[in-house]
Short mmCIF file of C-alpha atoms in Angstrom, two decimals:
data_model
loop_
_atom_site.label_atom_id
_atom_site.label_comp_id
_atom_site.label_asym_id
_atom_site.label_seq_id
_atom_site.Cartn_x
_atom_site.Cartn_y
_atom_site.Cartn_z
CA ALA A 327 33.70 -23.96 7.32
CA VAL A 328 33.69 -24.35 3.77
CA VAL A 329 30.52 -22.54 2.05
CA PRO A 330 28.94 -24.95 -0.49
CA GLY A 331 29.75 -23.51 -4.30
CA ARG A 332 31.46 -20.71 -2.33
CA GLN A 333 33.25 -18.71 -4.91
CA SER A 334 35.08 -15.11 -3.34
CA ASN A 335 35.58 -11.73 -5.20
CA CYS A 336 37.80 -10.84 -2.40
CA ALA A 337 40.69 -10.69 -4.85
CA LEU A 338 39.14 -8.51 -7.44
CA SER A 339 38.11 -6.20 -4.69
CA VAL A 340 41.37 -5.76 -3.25
CA PHE A 341 43.29 -5.15 -6.48
CA ARG A 342 40.61 -3.06 -8.37
CA PRO A 343 41.91 0.08 -7.61
CA LEU A 344 45.33 -0.63 -8.14
CA VAL A 345 44.66 -2.27 -11.55
CA GLN A 346 42.41 0.64 -12.46
CA ARG A 347 44.68 3.33 -11.68
CA PHE A 348 47.29 1.62 -14.38
CA CYS A 349 45.21 0.36 -17.31
CA PRO A 350 41.61 1.88 -16.24
CA ASP A 351 39.63 0.96 -19.64
CA LYS A 352 40.79 -2.58 -19.85
CA ALA A 353 41.13 -3.60 -16.29
CA ALA A 354 37.43 -2.21 -15.24
CA THR A 355 35.79 -3.99 -18.12
CA ARG A 356 37.82 -7.38 -17.19
CA ILE A 357 36.99 -7.08 -13.56
CA MET A 358 33.23 -6.45 -14.20
CA MET A 359 33.29 -9.61 -16.90
CA ASP A 360 35.04 -12.09 -14.02
CA PHE A 361 32.35 -10.67 -11.22
CA SER A 362 30.26 -13.60 -9.70
CA ILE A 363 28.90 -15.06 -7.19
CA ASP A 364 28.73 -18.72 -6.36
CA GLY A 365 26.22 -19.49 -3.55
CA LEU A 366 23.81 -17.55 -1.33
CA ILE A 367 23.13 -13.67 -1.05
CA ALA A 368 21.08 -12.48 1.59
CA ALA A 369 18.79 -9.78 0.93
CA PRO A 370 18.73 -8.32 4.45
CA PHE A 371 16.22 -6.49 6.20
CA THR A 372 16.86 -2.70 7.35
CA PRO A 373 16.44 -3.10 11.28
CA MET A 374 14.22 -0.44 12.67
CA LYS A 375 13.55 1.07 15.93
CA GLU A 376 10.32 1.00 17.70
CA ASN A 377 9.65 4.80 16.61
CA GLY A 378 10.71 3.57 12.96
CA GLU A 379 14.33 5.18 12.51
CA VAL A 380 16.93 2.92 11.33
CA ASN A 381 18.83 0.71 13.90
CA LEU A 382 22.22 1.07 12.11
CA PRO A 383 24.44 -0.12 15.16
CA MET A 384 22.31 -3.82 14.76
CA ILE A 385 23.91 -4.14 11.26
CA ASP A 386 27.20 -4.98 13.00
CA PRO A 387 25.76 -8.15 14.83
CA TYR A 388 23.47 -8.91 11.75
CA VAL A 389 27.07 -9.46 9.38
CA ASP A 390 28.16 -12.21 12.24
CA CYS A 391 24.49 -13.95 12.40
CA LEU A 392 24.95 -14.08 8.44
CA VAL A 393 28.64 -15.50 8.40
CA SER A 394 27.31 -18.25 11.31
CA GLN A 395 25.29 -19.63 8.64
CA GLY A 396 27.69 -19.17 5.53
CA VAL A 397 26.25 -16.59 4.08
CA LEU A 398 29.03 -14.38 2.69
CA ASN A 399 27.46 -11.98 0.19
CA THR A 400 24.36 -9.42 0.86
CA PHE A 401 22.00 -7.38 -1.69
CA VAL A 402 20.97 -4.20 0.23
CA CYS A 403 18.43 -1.84 -0.25
CA GLY A 404 16.47 -3.60 -1.97
CA SER A 405 12.61 -4.81 -1.60
CA THR A 406 13.24 -7.42 1.75
CA GLY A 407 15.32 -3.78 3.21
CA GLU A 408 12.58 -1.79 2.46
CA GLY A 409 14.54 0.69 0.11
CA ALA A 410 11.37 2.37 -1.50
CA SER A 411 10.16 3.52 2.05
CA LEU A 412 13.36 4.37 3.22
CA SER A 413 15.24 8.52 2.74
CA MET A 414 17.91 9.11 0.11
CA ALA A 415 20.04 9.69 3.10
CA GLU A 416 18.73 6.69 4.72
CA ARG A 417 19.87 4.41 1.80
CA LYS A 418 23.28 5.87 2.04
CA MET A 419 23.78 5.46 5.67
CA VAL A 420 22.53 2.01 5.53
CA ALA A 421 24.45 0.90 2.71
CA GLU A 422 27.91 2.58 4.32
CA ARG A 423 26.92 0.47 7.35
CA TRP A 424 26.85 -2.74 5.64
CA VAL A 425 30.09 -2.31 3.37
CA SER A 426 31.98 -1.07 6.91
CA ALA A 427 30.52 -3.71 8.90
CA GLY A 428 31.15 -6.49 6.44
CA LYS A 429 34.73 -5.69 5.82
CA GLY A 430 37.04 -8.53 6.31
CA LYS A 431 33.78 -10.95 7.42
CA LEU A 432 31.90 -10.56 3.87
CA ASP A 433 32.65 -11.47 0.15
CA ASN A 434 30.67 -9.00 -1.08
CA VAL A 435 27.87 -6.01 -0.82
CA ILE A 436 25.38 -5.05 -3.56
CA VAL A 437 24.20 -2.20 -3.06
CA HIS A 438 20.50 -1.46 -4.53
CA VAL A 439 20.25 1.98 -6.24
CA GLY A 440 16.64 1.88 -7.79
CA GLY A 441 14.31 4.53 -7.16
CA VAL A 442 11.62 6.43 -8.65
CA SER A 443 13.61 8.97 -10.02
CA ILE A 444 16.93 7.87 -12.54
CA THR A 445 18.73 10.77 -11.16
CA ASP A 446 18.13 9.60 -7.79
CA SER A 447 19.57 6.36 -9.01
CA GLN A 448 22.76 8.05 -10.36
CA GLU A 449 23.19 9.70 -7.16
CA LEU A 450 22.75 6.14 -4.98
CA ALA A 451 24.98 4.45 -7.81
CA ARG A 452 27.98 7.27 -7.51
CA HIS A 453 27.35 6.97 -3.49
CA ALA A 454 27.50 3.12 -3.61
CA GLU A 455 31.13 3.54 -5.33
CA SER A 456 32.34 5.72 -3.59
CA ILE A 457 32.15 3.71 -0.65
CA GLY A 458 33.61 0.64 -1.64
CA ALA A 459 30.51 -1.20 -2.98
CA SER A 460 31.30 -4.51 -4.68
CA ALA A 461 28.62 -4.02 -7.33
CA ILE A 462 25.03 -2.48 -7.94
CA ALA A 463 21.43 -3.35 -8.86
CA THR A 464 18.91 -1.48 -10.19
CA LEU A 465 15.25 -2.14 -9.99
CA PRO A 466 13.46 -0.40 -13.70
CA THR A 467 11.66 2.79 -12.77
CA CYS A 468 8.03 1.71 -11.51
CA VAL A 469 5.59 4.47 -12.06
CA PHE A 470 6.70 5.92 -15.42
CA ARG A 471 7.86 2.26 -16.40
CA PRO A 472 9.68 1.55 -19.38
CA ASN A 473 8.05 -1.69 -21.56
CA SER A 474 10.47 -3.70 -23.82
CA GLY A 475 14.15 -4.69 -23.02
CA MET A 476 15.56 -2.21 -24.93
CA GLN A 477 14.03 0.56 -22.95
CA VAL A 478 15.10 -1.20 -19.85
CA ALA A 479 18.79 -1.04 -21.15
CA GLU A 480 18.55 2.62 -21.76
CA GLN A 481 18.07 2.91 -18.42
CA LEU A 482 20.80 0.73 -17.44
CA GLN A 483 23.13 2.52 -19.04
CA ILE A 484 22.19 6.12 -17.80
CA ILE A 485 22.53 4.25 -14.44
CA GLY A 486 25.61 2.31 -14.72
CA ALA A 487 27.24 5.47 -16.36
CA SER A 488 27.49 7.35 -12.68
CA ALA A 489 29.31 4.17 -11.27
CA PRO A 490 31.52 3.26 -14.32
CA ASN A 491 33.92 0.79 -12.00
CA LEU A 492 31.01 -1.34 -10.61
CA PRO A 493 29.37 -4.68 -11.90
CA LEU A 494 25.82 -3.61 -12.57
CA PHE A 495 22.69 -5.96 -12.77
CA TYR A 496 19.13 -5.86 -13.46
CA TYR A 497 16.88 -6.25 -10.39
CA HIS A 498 13.84 -8.47 -12.13
CA LEU A 499 10.70 -8.21 -9.75
CA PRO A 500 7.94 -7.98 -12.33
CA ASP A 501 5.31 -8.91 -9.44
CA MET A 502 5.90 -5.51 -7.71
CA THR A 503 7.24 -3.22 -10.66
CA LYS A 504 4.85 -4.12 -13.30
CA VAL A 505 7.57 -4.28 -15.83
CA ASN A 506 7.10 -7.46 -17.46
CA ILE A 507 9.39 -7.89 -19.97
CA MET A 508 11.58 -10.72 -20.92
CA VAL A 509 14.95 -10.53 -19.27
CA GLU A 510 16.16 -12.35 -22.70
CA ASP A 511 14.70 -9.64 -24.76
CA LEU A 512 17.35 -7.59 -22.20
CA LEU A 513 19.93 -9.23 -23.02
CA ASP A 514 19.26 -9.15 -26.77
CA ALA A 515 19.08 -5.50 -26.44
CA LEU A 516 22.30 -5.06 -24.58
CA ASP A 517 23.92 -6.27 -27.85
CA THR A 518 22.70 -2.54 -29.37
CA VAL A 519 22.74 -0.40 -25.97
CA THR A 520 26.02 -0.23 -24.90
CA VAL A 521 26.62 -0.55 -20.59
CA PRO A 522 30.09 -1.88 -20.45
CA THR A 523 29.32 -2.43 -16.73
CA PHE A 524 26.65 -4.35 -17.19
CA ARG A 525 27.09 -8.28 -15.50
CA GLY A 526 23.48 -9.89 -15.03
CA CYS A 527 20.29 -9.77 -13.09
CA LYS A 528 18.81 -10.48 -9.92
CA TYR A 529 15.62 -12.47 -11.72
CA THR A 530 13.07 -12.80 -9.03
CA ASP A 531 10.01 -14.34 -11.15
CA TYR A 532 8.54 -17.78 -11.79
CA ASN A 533 9.18 -17.94 -15.61
CA MET A 534 12.05 -20.64 -15.54
CA MET A 535 12.25 -20.86 -19.57
CA ASP A 536 13.39 -16.74 -19.87
CA PHE A 537 15.58 -17.73 -16.54
CA GLY A 538 16.90 -20.75 -18.54
CA ARG A 539 17.28 -18.98 -21.78
CA CYS A 540 19.50 -16.69 -19.99
CA LEU A 541 21.81 -18.51 -18.56
CA ILE A 542 22.84 -19.70 -21.58
CA HIS A 543 22.74 -16.29 -23.44
CA SER A 544 25.80 -15.24 -25.15
CA ASP A 545 27.52 -18.79 -24.18
CA GLY A 546 27.09 -18.05 -20.62
CA LYS A 547 28.33 -14.83 -20.54
CA TYR A 548 25.96 -13.09 -17.72
CA SER A 549 25.45 -14.12 -13.88
CA MET A 550 22.11 -14.43 -13.04
CA PHE A 551 21.16 -14.53 -9.34
CA TYR A 552 17.95 -16.98 -8.61
CA GLY A 553 15.61 -15.04 -6.27
CA ARG A 554 12.74 -17.60 -5.41
CA ASP A 555 13.81 -19.49 -2.49
CA GLU A 556 11.32 -21.44 -2.45
CA GLN A 557 12.29 -23.07 -6.33
CA ASN A 558 16.21 -22.48 -5.46
CA LEU A 559 16.42 -26.51 -6.47
CA CYS A 560 14.51 -26.02 -9.48
CA ALA A 561 17.26 -23.29 -10.26
CA LEU A 562 20.22 -25.41 -9.68
CA ALA A 563 18.82 -27.83 -12.15
CA MET A 564 19.03 -25.48 -14.81
CA GLY A 565 22.18 -24.37 -14.01
CA ALA A 566 22.46 -21.50 -11.45
CA LYS A 567 25.02 -20.79 -9.13
CA GLY A 568 24.08 -17.51 -7.35
CA PHE A 569 20.80 -16.94 -5.37
CA VAL A 570 19.68 -14.06 -3.78
CA GLY A 571 16.71 -14.28 -0.84
CA SER A 572 15.36 -13.24 2.21
CA THR A 573 14.82 -16.33 3.84
CA TYR A 574 18.63 -16.63 3.77
CA ASN A 575 18.73 -14.02 6.40
CA TYR A 576 17.85 -16.82 9.13
CA ALA A 577 17.49 -19.91 7.08
CA GLY A 578 20.95 -20.38 5.16
CA LYS A 579 21.99 -23.74 7.19
CA ILE A 580 18.98 -25.26 5.18
CA TYR A 581 19.95 -24.32 1.84
CA ASN A 582 23.41 -24.54 2.30
CA ARG A 583 22.65 -27.96 2.90
CA MET A 584 20.44 -28.14 0.02
CA ARG A 585 23.58 -27.14 -2.28
CA ALA A 586 25.89 -29.20 -0.57
CA ALA A 587 23.61 -32.26 -1.31
CA PHE A 588 23.06 -31.13 -5.15
CA ASP A 589 26.63 -31.07 -5.62
CA LYS A 590 27.42 -34.23 -3.89
CA GLY A 591 24.43 -35.76 -6.85
CA ASP A 592 22.51 -36.63 -3.38
CA LEU A 593 19.05 -35.42 -4.69
CA GLU A 594 16.33 -37.11 -2.20
CA THR A 595 18.72 -35.09 0.61
CA ALA A 596 18.41 -31.66 -1.64
CA ARG A 597 14.77 -32.48 -2.00
CA LYS A 598 14.21 -32.85 1.63
CA GLU A 599 15.68 -29.53 2.18
CA GLN A 600 13.97 -27.50 -0.33
CA HIS A 601 10.34 -29.26 0.71
CA MET A 602 11.81 -27.80 4.19
CA SER A 603 12.18 -24.49 2.91
CA GLN A 604 8.54 -24.50 0.83
CA HIS A 605 6.51 -26.08 4.59
CA PHE A 606 7.92 -22.84 5.98
CA LEU A 607 7.71 -20.35 3.84
CA TRP A 608 3.77 -21.93 3.05
CA ILE A 609 3.02 -21.31 6.66
CA LEU A 610 3.90 -17.80 6.17
CA ILE A 611 2.40 -17.06 2.85
CA GLN A 612 -1.17 -18.31 4.40
CA HIS A 613 -0.42 -15.62 6.99
CA GLY A 614 -0.16 -12.95 4.61
CA MET A 615 3.39 -12.90 4.24
CA ASP A 616 4.98 -9.78 4.27
CA ILE A 617 7.91 -7.85 5.11
CA GLY A 618 7.07 -6.96 8.83
CA LEU A 619 6.42 -11.09 8.95
CA ASN A 620 9.31 -11.80 7.76
CA LYS A 621 11.27 -9.55 10.11
CA TYR A 622 9.50 -11.29 13.02
CA VAL A 623 10.46 -14.71 11.93
CA MET A 624 14.38 -13.11 11.55
CA THR A 625 13.80 -11.82 15.10
CA MET A 626 12.61 -15.30 16.44
CA THR A 627 15.46 -17.09 14.95
CA SER A 628 18.37 -14.94 15.53
CA GLY A 629 17.61 -12.81 18.84
CA LEU A 630 18.23 -9.65 17.23
CA GLU A 631 15.59 -7.23 16.94
CA MET A 632 14.63 -6.34 13.48
CA GLY A 633 11.36 -4.12 14.18
CA PRO A 634 8.68 -3.08 12.65
CA PRO A 635 8.13 -2.50 8.64
CA ARG A 636 7.61 0.96 7.74
CA PRO A 637 3.81 1.83 6.56
CA PRO A 638 1.97 1.08 4.66
CA MET A 639 2.90 -2.65 5.87
CA GLN A 640 1.37 -3.11 9.78
CA ARG A 641 2.53 -4.81 12.77
CA ARG A 642 0.79 -8.38 13.65
CA SER A 643 -1.04 -9.10 16.63
CA ASP A 644 0.55 -10.68 19.19
CA GLU A 645 -2.41 -13.59 19.00
CA GLU A 646 -1.35 -13.69 15.38
CA LEU A 647 2.29 -14.29 15.67
CA ALA A 648 1.70 -16.67 18.70
CA LYS A 649 0.09 -18.79 16.13
CA ILE A 650 2.26 -18.55 13.23
CA LYS A 651 5.17 -19.63 16.21
CA ALA A 652 3.42 -22.79 16.93
CA LYS A 653 3.01 -23.96 13.71
CA LEU A 654 6.67 -22.90 12.91
CA GLN A 655 7.53 -25.61 15.89
CA ALA A 656 4.97 -27.58 14.53
CA CYS A 657 6.93 -28.41 11.13
CA GLY A 658 10.47 -28.82 12.90
CA PHE A 659 11.52 -25.16 11.64
CA PHE A 660 13.61 -24.17 14.57
CA GLU A 661 15.62 -27.47 14.38
CA ALA A 662 16.27 -27.32 10.92
CA VAL A 663 17.81 -23.71 10.72
CA LYS A 664 19.92 -24.24 13.64
#
């Protein structure tokens, strides 16, 4: 099936080692700047067993589930993937499994390497490069926080140098990190702070003015992936091409239909699909949407057991889950995701 808006980087992945061998500096730079994704990027949940251990074998059928929805890119070990709740060893194992399971099936596996410590991020970046990840992304440090675009750029410079052959993305998530910079200021700072691997940003915020200005910064030089699923259509109208989200794990068909309609100029249909997204998300938000609840929806729709979230996130009672399921049924959610 043709995926709406799909632009593959498979050729870049295949030829990257060969090109870098013969002309490493120029080739690496060109590959970084050519890296882009046009389409959906799922932020996968990390499957867990009932005892809280990571359930690595579940990632293999998970890949097939995404592909069946036309979702061919992943952003692993981010906030949806509970990266902050995993040990360094677990994060490496999860990244390895996504890269190996996705070979020949997924176009790109982006590995999130952000953490409390810059040195941990450097280690995870080196590991991501060693296993053949497509790119890396990082949150800012969020205990000792940077407070300006310049300080974020300096962190990116350190982390990027640890994986000199992988495109690097900044992960903007101010609701959780409390790093409330304008990303435009970060892009301005990169005129001074050299980060040769920097390619763009996963932008998970509601500031459409900042996002829009980033899209056109430096003549559209940077890839800006929008991260609020409920405002996907708004970002499309601004000119966004790539989208990272948690609900693409189980509702990818809704968003792909939206994109196909938008590309045809059929705004009425595109709005209808976005309204469905907003409808089911509002039900989840009313029940305190978190990773645990989102994992439950993934399990319900896919049949793949995602398991519980790690503390401090809590399991929901069977009674509450039954109410949520009934509301989703009533709004037509299960038909929409088929």
